[in-house]
Amino acid sequence: MTFNEFVFYLFAAILVFAALRVITARNPVHAALFLVLAFATSAGIWIQLQAEFLAIALVLVYVGAVMVLFLFVVMMLDINMTRLREGFAAYLSLGALVALVLVVEMVIVLGGQYFGLTGSPPPPPLPADYSNTRELGRLVYTDYVYPFEIAAVILLVAIVAAIALTLRRRKETKYQDPARQIAVRRKDRVRIVKMPAEKRD
Amino acid sequence: MSGVLQPFVSLGHWAWGLLVTIVVWIFGHDLAPSVLYAIKVLLLIICIVAPLMVAVAYLTLWERKLIGWMQVRIGPNRVTFFGIRWLGGLAQPIADGLKLLVKEIIVPAGANKFLFLLAPVMAIMPALAAWAVVPFDPELVLANIDASLLYIMAVTSMGVYGIIIAGWASNSKYAFLGAMRSAAQIVSYELAMGFALVGVLMAAQSLNLVEVVRGQQGSYGFLNWFWIPLFPLFLTYLIAGIAETNRAPFDVAEGESEIVAGFHVEYSGMTFAVFFLAEYANMILVSTLCSVMFLGGWLSPFPASWPVLGAPNFLWLLVKVFLVVSTFLWFRATFPRYRYDQIMRLGWKVFIPVALTWIVVLGAWMQTPLWVWWK
């Protein structure tokens, strides 16, 4: 076993363990933290595949931003496990269907050689100055510029929609208008009243 | 400078030769190169981390002294080495470190012990790991990887986990409030910081930090640095950096007047010290990155034609980092703490629009002959 293989199997074992704990952990915060571990480990495996841009983007986007917000929400929720279990039977059939689809997909991918699919040859070794990031940028902005732009527009629509959801005004919420706060002058708030001092008896 | 260092270099060569002989003798000729490589990288890591830890220790002293002078106080002036009077105060960080080292680590009742102890580790890990790609010199960089700017962003974005886990695992309301504030604040300011870095990589035409500094080379000294064409992004990065490291005036995560000490209120002894180390190591890291990306790294501020002063040198980087770190301390001594909604407003409604606008301006500017920062 070469050092490379050893690293791969180590990372794969950690990844499988973390992924299992995500669905078996009782505490939702522990589950979310195991998901973070799973993301970080798969980033390590991607680096072994020389896909360093994707690996760093995975850590940056999912570990650094998405999971932070996820944890943020999970920590604040009051999760009642007994109430969550109530709907178990109702969702069982749907869950079983999804699981079945996943199993079929995995069988097709992993057992490709039994269905007449031959594995693609390993990619040729890359030169030392090969830049994964530059190559990806070149592809995305030249050959695949239209799909990329369409994806960007869809994301923009999602952003606008998410912001629009927060725009409803609630009566009990108090807003502060910084422009008005800054524009306040002394005479608006303080009135100096001159009063004669009380007469001494 | 090379003349002064010559004896050390010779000594180093001699020690390395001795080490090579021993390793070859133990592991044989086949394994020796990889073992030697591992030892070399480990030694280089020690060469970066050990001075960093000393710098962190003395930064705490410098902070107390500088803020003391700004507030017309004296600052620490008692603890000294071997009772020598005029070294008064210089041993203070070492005394503090020893005190924290021997104090008891108290785990609160009902706390999640594993996560409680993991949190400080998660806080200091990114603060140290990011130094792997920081260039101190054209040759003096541990890992000169192609996408070092991206690596820095990815690694530093993991720093918030230490704070969140600490807040949650402590089983304390104050710690939890601090963690929640910090999570929202760091995610917000990371966006502005990321946009500032986009401007840097556009101007430098590279994601590699060594190339970023090379892009600022020129015969006009400090006028060639990126802080001029990227001035709004420079300010955005500097201020977002202060917010990212939870320093005053953005220190609502600690907010000692409201939530005692925020996320590390339950921590004592060495676990607290590790949080402290992480915060100061992050401060030095942000200052170093600021110096590398906007202030020309190891380049001299004087025109290249000047003798001695115009030459690029590692010492220039040290001077720049020192000045930027001192600005951090100056801010702490000057500004009152921001209110939470003001922080959010500043991040989302001021910095992100400013950075986005400047990226567009920069893109247009780079297409015109007015752009004079080409390598």
Coordinates of C-alpha atoms in Angstrom, one line a residue:
Chain A
M1 CA 0.0 0.0 0.0
T2 CA 1.5 3.3 -1.0
F3 CA 1.2 6.4 1.2
N4 CA -1.4 7.8 -1.2
E5 CA -3.7 4.8 -0.8
F6 CA -3.2 4.8 3.0
V7 CA -4.4 8.5 3.1
F8 CA -7.3 7.7 0.8
Y9 CA -8.5 4.8 3.0
L10 CA -8.0 6.7 6.2
F11 CA -10.1 9.7 4.8
A12 CA -12.7 7.3 3.4
A13 CA -13.1 5.5 6.7
I14 CA -13.5 8.8 8.5
L15 CA -16.0 10.0 5.9
V16 CA -18.1 6.9 6.2
F17 CA -18.1 7.0 10.0
A18 CA -19.0 10.7 10.0
A19 CA -21.8 10.2 7.5
L20 CA -23.2 7.4 9.5
R21 CA -23.1 9.4 12.7
V22 CA -24.9 12.3 10.9
I23 CA -28.0 10.1 10.6
T24 CA -27.6 8.1 13.8
A25 CA -26.6 10.8 16.3
R26 CA -29.4 11.6 18.7
N27 CA -28.4 15.2 19.4
P28 CA -29.0 17.4 16.3
V29 CA -26.0 19.6 17.1
H30 CA -23.7 16.5 17.1
A31 CA -25.3 15.4 13.8
A32 CA -24.5 18.9 12.3
L33 CA -20.9 18.8 13.6
F34 CA -20.5 15.3 12.1
L35 CA -21.7 16.7 8.8
V36 CA -19.0 19.4 9.0
L37 CA -16.4 16.6 9.6
A38 CA -17.8 14.7 6.5
F39 CA -17.5 17.8 4.4
A40 CA -13.9 18.5 5.5
T41 CA -12.9 14.9 4.9
S42 CA -14.4 14.8 1.4
A43 CA -12.5 18.0 0.7
G44 CA -9.4 16.1 1.6
I45 CA -10.3 13.3 -0.8
W46 CA -11.0 15.8 -3.6
I47 CA -7.5 17.3 -3.1
Q48 CA -6.1 13.8 -3.6
L49 CA -8.0 13.7 -6.9
Q50 CA -6.1 17.0 -7.8
A51 CA -9.4 18.9 -7.8
E52 CA -8.1 21.5 -5.3
F53 CA -10.4 24.3 -6.4
L54 CA -13.5 22.2 -5.8
A55 CA -12.1 21.0 -2.4
I56 CA -11.3 24.6 -1.2
A57 CA -14.7 25.8 -2.5
L58 CA -16.4 23.0 -0.6
V59 CA -14.7 24.0 2.7
L60 CA -15.3 27.7 2.0
V61 CA -19.0 27.5 1.1
Y62 CA -20.3 24.5 3.0
V63 CA -18.1 24.3 6.1
G64 CA -17.4 28.1 6.4
A65 CA -20.8 29.5 5.6
V66 CA -23.7 27.0 5.1
M67 CA -23.0 24.8 8.1
V68 CA -22.4 27.8 10.4
L69 CA -25.9 29.0 9.7
F70 CA -27.2 25.5 9.9
L71 CA -25.7 25.1 13.4
F72 CA -27.0 28.5 14.3
V73 CA -30.5 27.4 13.6
V74 CA -30.2 23.9 15.0
M75 CA -28.8 25.3 18.3
M76 CA -31.7 27.7 18.7
L77 CA -34.5 25.2 17.8
D78 CA -36.1 23.4 20.7
I79 CA -36.2 20.0 19.1
N80 CA -38.5 17.5 20.7
M81 CA -37.6 14.0 19.7
T82 CA -40.9 12.3 20.7
R83 CA -42.9 14.8 18.6
L84 CA -40.5 14.3 15.6
R85 CA -41.1 10.5 15.9
E86 CA -44.8 10.9 15.7
G87 CA -44.9 11.3 11.9
F88 CA -42.5 8.3 11.4
A89 CA -45.0 5.9 10.0
A90 CA -46.5 8.5 7.7
Y91 CA -43.2 9.3 6.1
L92 CA -41.9 5.8 6.1
S93 CA -43.2 4.9 2.6
L94 CA -41.8 8.1 1.0
G95 CA -38.5 7.6 2.8
A96 CA -38.3 3.9 1.7
L97 CA -38.9 5.0 -1.9
V98 CA -36.1 7.6 -1.8
A99 CA -33.8 5.0 -0.2
L100 CA -34.6 2.5 -2.9
V101 CA -33.8 5.0 -5.6
L102 CA -30.5 5.8 -3.9
V103 CA -29.6 2.1 -3.6
V104 CA -30.4 1.5 -7.3
E105 CA -28.2 4.5 -8.3
M106 CA -25.3 3.4 -6.2
V107 CA -25.5 -0.2 -7.6
I108 CA -25.4 1.2 -11.2
V109 CA -22.4 3.4 -10.4
L110 CA -20.4 0.9 -8.4
G111 CA -21.3 -2.2 -10.5
G112 CA -20.7 -0.5 -13.8
Q113 CA -18.5 -3.3 -15.1
Y114 CA -21.4 -5.8 -14.9
F115 CA -23.6 -3.7 -17.2
G116 CA -21.0 -3.5 -19.9
L117 CA -19.6 -0.1 -18.8
T118 CA -15.9 0.0 -18.9
G119 CA -14.1 2.3 -16.5
S120 CA -12.5 5.4 -18.0
P121 CA -8.7 5.3 -18.1
P122 CA -6.9 7.1 -15.3
P123 CA -6.2 10.7 -16.3
P124 CA -2.6 11.4 -17.5
P125 CA -0.3 12.8 -14.8
L126 CA -0.5 16.6 -14.8
P127 CA 2.5 18.9 -15.1
A128 CA 3.7 20.6 -11.9
D129 CA 2.6 24.1 -13.0
Y130 CA -0.9 22.9 -13.9
S131 CA -3.5 25.2 -12.3
N132 CA -6.8 23.5 -11.6
T133 CA -8.4 26.9 -10.7
R134 CA -7.3 28.6 -14.0
E135 CA -8.4 25.7 -16.1
L136 CA -11.8 25.6 -14.4
G137 CA -12.2 29.4 -14.8
R138 CA -11.3 29.2 -18.5
L139 CA -13.9 26.4 -19.1
V140 CA -16.7 28.1 -17.1
Y141 CA -16.3 31.5 -18.8
T142 CA -15.7 30.3 -22.4
D143 CA -17.2 26.9 -23.3
Y144 CA -19.9 26.8 -20.7
V145 CA -20.6 30.4 -20.3
Y146 CA -24.4 30.2 -21.0
P147 CA -25.1 27.3 -18.5
F148 CA -23.0 29.2 -16.0
E149 CA -24.8 32.5 -16.5
I150 CA -28.2 30.7 -16.3
A151 CA -27.2 29.1 -13.0
A152 CA -26.1 32.6 -11.8
V153 CA -29.5 34.1 -12.8
I154 CA -31.4 31.3 -11.0
L155 CA -29.3 31.9 -7.8
L156 CA -30.0 35.7 -8.2
V157 CA -33.8 34.9 -8.3
A158 CA -33.4 32.8 -5.2
I159 CA -31.6 35.6 -3.4
V160 CA -34.3 38.1 -4.4
A161 CA -37.0 35.7 -3.3
A162 CA -35.4 35.0 0.1
I163 CA -35.0 38.8 0.7
A164 CA -38.6 39.4 -0.4
L165 CA -39.8 36.9 2.2
T166 CA -38.4 39.2 5.0
L167 CA -39.9 42.4 3.7
R168 CA -43.3 42.0 5.4
R169 CA -43.8 44.6 8.0
R170 CA -44.9 43.4 11.4
K171 CA -46.6 45.8 13.8
E172 CA -44.7 44.7 16.9
T173 CA -41.2 45.1 15.4
K174 CA -39.4 48.3 16.1
Y175 CA -37.3 49.7 13.3
Q176 CA -34.5 52.2 13.6
D177 CA -33.9 54.6 10.7
P178 CA -30.2 55.5 10.8
A179 CA -30.7 58.5 8.5
R180 CA -33.2 59.9 10.9
Q181 CA -31.0 59.1 13.9
I182 CA -28.2 61.0 12.4
A183 CA -30.4 63.9 11.3
V184 CA -31.5 64.6 14.9
R185 CA -30.6 68.0 16.2
R186 CA -30.5 69.2 19.8
K187 CA -33.6 71.4 19.4
D188 CA -35.7 68.4 18.4
R189 CA -35.0 66.6 21.6
V190 CA -34.2 69.1 24.3
R191 CA -36.1 72.3 25.1
I192 CA -34.4 74.7 27.5
V193 CA -37.0 76.5 29.6
K194 CA -36.0 79.5 31.5
M195 CA -37.8 79.7 34.8
P196 CA -37.4 82.3 37.5
A197 CA -35.9 80.9 40.7
E198 CA -38.4 80.3 43.4
K199 CA -38.9 83.2 45.8
R200 CA -37.1 82.9 49.1
D201 CA -39.4 83.4 52.1
Chain B
M1 CA 22.2 41.2 6.5
S2 CA 23.5 38.0 4.9
G3 CA 27.0 38.7 6.4
V4 CA 25.4 38.7 9.9
L5 CA 23.5 35.5 9.3
Q6 CA 26.5 33.6 7.7
P7 CA 27.6 31.8 10.9
F8 CA 24.1 30.6 11.5
V9 CA 23.7 29.4 7.9
S10 CA 26.9 27.4 8.2
L11 CA 25.8 25.9 11.5
G12 CA 22.5 25.0 9.9
H13 CA 24.1 23.3 7.0
W14 CA 26.3 21.4 9.3
A15 CA 23.4 20.3 11.5
W16 CA 21.3 19.3 8.5
G17 CA 24.2 17.2 7.1
L18 CA 24.4 15.4 10.5
L19 CA 20.7 14.8 10.5
V20 CA 20.8 13.4 6.9
T21 CA 23.6 11.0 7.9
I22 CA 21.6 9.8 10.9
V23 CA 18.3 9.4 9.0
V24 CA 20.0 7.4 6.2
W25 CA 21.7 5.2 8.8
I26 CA 18.3 4.4 10.4
F27 CA 15.9 4.2 7.5
G28 CA 18.2 3.1 4.6
H29 CA 18.5 4.8 1.2
D30 CA 15.0 4.1 0.0
L31 CA 12.9 5.6 2.7
A32 CA 15.4 8.4 3.7
P33 CA 14.2 11.1 1.2
S34 CA 10.5 11.0 2.3
V35 CA 11.5 10.9 6.0
L36 CA 13.9 13.8 5.5
Y37 CA 11.2 15.7 3.7
A38 CA 8.7 15.2 6.5
I39 CA 11.4 16.3 9.1
K40 CA 12.2 19.4 7.0
V41 CA 8.5 20.4 6.8
L42 CA 8.1 19.9 10.5
L43 CA 11.2 22.0 11.3
L44 CA 9.9 24.8 9.0
I45 CA 6.5 24.7 10.7
I46 CA 8.3 25.0 14.1
C47 CA 10.3 27.9 12.6
I48 CA 7.0 29.7 11.8
V49 CA 4.9 28.8 14.9
A50 CA 7.5 29.4 17.6
P51 CA 8.2 33.0 16.7
L52 CA 4.5 33.5 16.2
M53 CA 3.8 32.4 19.7
V54 CA 6.4 34.7 21.1
A55 CA 4.9 37.5 19.0
V56 CA 1.5 36.7 20.4
A57 CA 2.8 36.8 23.9
Y58 CA 4.5 40.2 23.4
L59 CA 1.6 41.6 21.5
T60 CA -0.5 41.3 24.6
L61 CA 2.2 43.3 26.5
W62 CA 2.4 45.8 23.7
E63 CA -1.4 46.2 23.7
R64 CA -1.5 46.9 27.4
K65 CA 1.4 49.3 27.2
L66 CA 0.1 51.2 24.1
I67 CA -3.4 51.5 25.4
G68 CA -1.9 52.5 28.8
W69 CA 0.0 55.3 27.2
M70 CA -3.0 56.4 25.2
Q71 CA -5.0 56.7 28.4
V72 CA -2.2 58.4 30.3
R73 CA -1.4 55.3 32.4
I74 CA 1.9 53.4 32.7
G75 CA 0.7 49.8 31.9
P76 CA 2.4 46.7 33.3
N77 CA 5.8 47.7 34.7
R78 CA 6.5 45.3 37.6
V79 CA 7.3 41.8 36.5
T80 CA 10.9 41.6 35.3
F81 CA 13.6 39.1 34.5
F82 CA 16.1 38.3 37.3
G83 CA 15.1 41.4 39.2
I84 CA 16.6 43.9 36.7
R85 CA 14.8 47.2 37.2
W86 CA 14.8 48.6 33.7
L87 CA 13.3 45.4 32.2
G88 CA 10.2 46.1 34.3
G89 CA 7.0 44.7 32.6
L90 CA 8.9 42.7 30.0
A91 CA 8.3 39.4 31.8
Q92 CA 4.6 40.1 32.2
P93 CA 3.4 37.8 29.3
I94 CA 5.5 35.0 30.6
A95 CA 4.1 35.4 34.1
D96 CA 0.6 35.5 32.7
G97 CA 1.2 32.4 30.6
L98 CA 2.6 30.4 33.5
K99 CA -0.3 31.5 35.7
L100 CA -2.9 30.3 33.1
L101 CA -0.9 27.1 32.6
V102 CA -1.1 26.0 36.2
K103 CA -4.7 27.0 36.9
E104 CA -7.4 24.4 37.1
I105 CA -9.6 23.7 34.0
I106 CA -13.1 23.8 35.2
V107 CA -15.8 22.0 33.2
P108 CA -19.2 23.3 34.1
A109 CA -21.9 20.9 35.2
G110 CA -24.1 19.8 32.3
A111 CA -21.5 20.8 29.8
N112 CA -20.6 18.5 26.9
K113 CA -17.1 17.7 28.0
F114 CA -15.7 16.6 24.7
L115 CA -17.0 19.6 22.7
F116 CA -16.1 21.9 25.6
L117 CA -12.5 20.8 25.3
L118 CA -12.6 20.6 21.5
A119 CA -13.7 24.2 21.1
P120 CA -10.4 26.0 21.9
V121 CA -8.6 23.6 19.6
M122 CA -11.0 24.4 16.8
A123 CA -10.4 28.1 17.4
I124 CA -6.6 28.0 17.2
M125 CA -6.3 25.4 14.4
P126 CA -7.3 27.8 11.5
A127 CA -5.3 30.7 13.1
L128 CA -2.1 28.5 12.8
A129 CA -3.0 26.6 9.6
A130 CA -3.4 29.7 7.5
W131 CA 0.3 30.6 8.1
A132 CA 1.3 27.7 5.8
V133 CA 0.8 29.8 2.7
V134 CA 1.8 33.3 4.0
P135 CA 4.9 34.5 2.1
F136 CA 7.6 36.3 4.2
D137 CA 10.0 36.6 1.3
P138 CA 9.9 35.4 -2.4
E139 CA 11.5 32.1 -1.3
L140 CA 10.5 32.1 2.4
V141 CA 7.0 30.4 2.2
L142 CA 6.1 27.0 3.6
A143 CA 3.7 25.9 0.9
N144 CA 3.8 28.1 -2.3
I145 CA 0.5 26.7 -3.6
D146 CA -1.3 28.1 -6.6
A147 CA -4.6 29.0 -5.0
S148 CA -3.2 30.4 -1.7
L149 CA -5.7 33.2 -1.5
L150 CA -8.6 30.7 -1.7
Y151 CA -6.9 28.5 0.9
I152 CA -6.6 31.5 3.3
M153 CA -10.3 32.3 2.9
A154 CA -11.3 28.7 3.4
V155 CA -9.2 28.1 6.4
T156 CA -10.0 31.4 8.2
S157 CA -13.7 30.8 7.6
M158 CA -13.5 27.7 9.9
G159 CA -12.4 29.8 12.8
V160 CA -16.0 30.6 13.8
Y161 CA -16.6 26.9 14.8
G162 CA -14.4 27.3 17.9
I163 CA -16.6 30.1 19.1
I164 CA -19.9 28.5 18.2
I165 CA -19.0 25.1 19.8
A166 CA -17.7 26.9 22.9
G167 CA -20.9 28.8 23.3
W168 CA -23.1 25.8 22.9
A169 CA -21.0 23.2 24.8
S170 CA -20.6 25.5 27.9
N171 CA -24.3 25.1 28.8
S172 CA -24.5 28.8 29.7
K173 CA -26.8 31.5 28.5
Y174 CA -24.1 34.2 28.3
A175 CA -21.8 31.9 26.3
F176 CA -24.6 30.9 24.0
L177 CA -25.6 34.5 23.4
G178 CA -22.0 35.4 22.6
A179 CA -21.7 32.5 20.2
M180 CA -24.9 33.4 18.3
R181 CA -23.8 37.0 18.0
S182 CA -20.4 36.0 16.8
A183 CA -21.7 33.5 14.2
A184 CA -24.0 36.1 12.6
Q185 CA -21.3 38.7 12.6
I186 CA -18.5 36.6 11.1
V187 CA -20.7 35.2 8.4
S188 CA -21.7 38.7 7.4
Y189 CA -18.3 40.2 7.4
E190 CA -16.8 37.2 5.6
L191 CA -18.7 38.2 2.5
A192 CA -17.3 41.7 2.5
M193 CA -13.8 40.3 3.1
G194 CA -14.3 37.8 0.2
F195 CA -15.2 40.6 -2.2
A196 CA -12.2 42.6 -1.1
L197 CA -10.0 39.6 -2.0
V198 CA -11.7 39.4 -5.4
G199 CA -10.4 42.9 -6.1
V200 CA -6.9 41.8 -5.0
L201 CA -6.9 38.8 -7.3
M202 CA -8.2 40.9 -10.2
A203 CA -5.4 43.5 -9.8
A204 CA -2.7 40.9 -9.3
Q205 CA -4.0 38.5 -12.0
S206 CA -3.2 35.6 -9.7
L207 CA -4.5 33.7 -6.6
N208 CA -0.9 33.1 -5.4
L209 CA 0.2 35.4 -2.6
V210 CA 3.8 35.5 -3.9
E211 CA 2.5 36.7 -7.3
V212 CA 0.2 39.2 -5.5
V213 CA 3.3 40.8 -3.9
R214 CA 5.2 40.6 -7.2
G215 CA 2.3 42.5 -8.9
Q216 CA 3.0 45.4 -6.5
Q217 CA 6.7 45.7 -7.6
G218 CA 7.7 48.8 -9.3
S219 CA 10.2 51.7 -9.3
Y220 CA 7.9 54.1 -7.3
G221 CA 8.0 52.4 -3.9
F222 CA 4.7 52.7 -2.0
L223 CA 2.9 54.2 -5.0
N224 CA 3.0 50.9 -6.7
W225 CA 1.2 49.0 -3.9
F226 CA -2.4 48.0 -4.3
W227 CA -3.7 50.2 -1.5
I228 CA -4.0 53.1 -4.0
P229 CA -6.1 51.4 -6.8
L230 CA -7.9 49.2 -4.3
F231 CA -8.4 51.9 -1.5
P232 CA -12.1 51.1 -0.7
L233 CA -11.3 47.4 -0.7
F234 CA -8.3 48.0 1.5
L235 CA -10.5 49.8 4.1
T236 CA -13.2 47.1 3.8
Y237 CA -10.6 44.4 4.3
L238 CA -9.0 46.1 7.3
I239 CA -12.3 46.8 9.1
A240 CA -13.9 43.4 8.2
G241 CA -10.6 41.9 9.5
I242 CA -11.2 43.6 12.9
A243 CA -14.8 42.3 12.9
E244 CA -13.6 38.8 12.0
T245 CA -11.2 38.6 14.8
N246 CA -13.9 39.9 17.3
R247 CA -11.8 42.9 18.3
A248 CA -13.2 46.2 19.6
P249 CA -15.3 48.0 18.4
F250 CA -16.8 44.8 17.0
D251 CA -16.4 42.7 20.1
V252 CA -20.1 42.0 20.8
A253 CA -19.2 38.3 21.1
E254 CA -17.4 39.1 24.3
G255 CA -19.2 42.3 25.3
E256 CA -18.1 42.2 28.9
S257 CA -20.5 44.9 30.0
E258 CA -23.5 42.9 28.7
I259 CA -22.8 39.2 28.7
V260 CA -19.8 39.0 31.0
A261 CA -17.2 37.5 28.6
G262 CA -19.4 36.0 25.9
F263 CA -18.4 32.7 24.5
H264 CA -15.5 32.0 26.8
V265 CA -17.2 32.9 30.1
E266 CA -17.0 29.3 31.4
Y267 CA -13.4 28.7 30.3
S268 CA -10.5 28.8 32.8
G269 CA -6.8 28.1 32.8
M270 CA -5.2 26.8 29.7
T271 CA -8.5 26.4 27.7
F272 CA -9.0 30.1 28.1
A273 CA -5.4 30.8 27.2
V274 CA -5.8 28.9 23.9
F275 CA -8.8 31.1 23.0
F276 CA -6.7 34.1 23.8
L277 CA -3.8 32.8 21.7
A278 CA -6.2 32.2 18.8
E279 CA -7.5 35.7 18.9
Y280 CA -4.1 37.3 18.9
A281 CA -2.7 34.9 16.3
N282 CA -5.7 35.8 14.1
M283 CA -5.0 39.5 14.6
I284 CA -1.4 39.1 13.5
L285 CA -2.6 36.9 10.6
V286 CA -5.1 39.6 9.4
S287 CA -2.4 42.3 9.7
T288 CA 0.1 40.2 7.8
L289 CA -2.4 39.5 5.0
C290 CA -3.3 43.1 4.8
S291 CA 0.4 44.0 4.5
V292 CA 0.9 41.3 1.9
M293 CA -2.1 42.1 -0.3
F294 CA -2.4 45.9 0.0
L295 CA 0.9 47.2 1.4
G296 CA 3.4 45.5 -0.7
G297 CA 4.6 42.6 1.6
W298 CA 8.3 42.5 1.7
L299 CA 8.7 45.4 -0.8
S300 CA 10.3 48.7 0.3
P301 CA 8.2 51.8 0.5
F302 CA 11.0 53.8 -1.0
P303 CA 11.8 54.1 -4.7
A304 CA 13.8 51.1 -6.0
S305 CA 16.7 53.4 -7.1
W306 CA 17.6 54.3 -3.5
P307 CA 20.5 52.4 -2.1
V308 CA 19.8 50.0 0.8
L309 CA 16.5 51.5 1.8
G310 CA 15.0 50.7 -1.6
A311 CA 15.8 47.0 -1.5
P312 CA 13.0 44.5 -0.7
N313 CA 13.5 42.9 2.7
F314 CA 11.7 40.6 5.1
L315 CA 12.1 43.4 7.7
W316 CA 9.8 45.7 5.7
L317 CA 7.0 43.1 6.2
L318 CA 7.7 43.1 9.9
V319 CA 7.5 46.8 10.1
K320 CA 4.2 46.9 8.2
V321 CA 2.6 44.1 10.3
F322 CA 3.7 45.9 13.4
L323 CA 2.0 49.2 12.2
V324 CA -1.2 47.5 11.2
V325 CA -1.5 45.5 14.5
S326 CA -0.9 48.7 16.4
T327 CA -3.8 50.3 14.4
F328 CA -6.0 47.5 15.8
L329 CA -5.0 48.4 19.3
W330 CA -5.5 52.1 18.6
F331 CA -9.0 51.3 17.4
R332 CA -9.7 49.4 20.7
A333 CA -8.5 52.4 22.7
T334 CA -10.6 54.9 20.7
F335 CA -14.0 53.6 19.7
P336 CA -16.9 52.5 21.9
R337 CA -18.5 49.2 21.1
Y338 CA -21.0 49.1 18.2
R339 CA -24.5 48.2 18.8
Y340 CA -25.5 44.8 17.3
D341 CA -27.9 46.2 14.6
Q342 CA -25.3 48.8 13.7
I343 CA -22.7 46.1 13.1
M344 CA -25.1 44.2 10.8
R345 CA -26.1 47.4 8.9
L346 CA -22.4 48.3 8.4
G347 CA -21.6 44.9 7.1
W348 CA -24.5 44.3 4.8
K349 CA -25.5 47.8 3.7
V350 CA -22.2 49.6 3.6
F351 CA -19.3 47.3 3.0
I352 CA -20.8 44.8 0.6
P353 CA -22.2 47.5 -1.8
V354 CA -18.9 49.4 -1.6
A355 CA -16.9 46.3 -2.4
L356 CA -19.2 45.3 -5.2
T357 CA -19.2 48.7 -6.8
W358 CA -15.4 48.9 -6.6
I359 CA -15.0 45.5 -8.3
V360 CA -17.1 46.8 -11.2
V361 CA -15.1 50.1 -11.3
L362 CA -11.9 48.1 -11.1
G363 CA -12.9 45.8 -14.0
A364 CA -13.7 48.8 -16.2
W365 CA -10.5 50.7 -15.0
M366 CA -8.3 47.7 -15.9
Q367 CA -9.5 47.8 -19.5
T368 CA -8.4 51.4 -20.0
P369 CA -4.8 52.7 -20.5
L370 CA -5.2 54.6 -17.1
W371 CA -4.4 51.3 -15.3
V372 CA -0.7 51.5 -14.6
W373 CA -0.3 48.6 -12.1
W374 CA 0.5 45.9 -14.7
K375 CA 3.5 43.8 -13.9

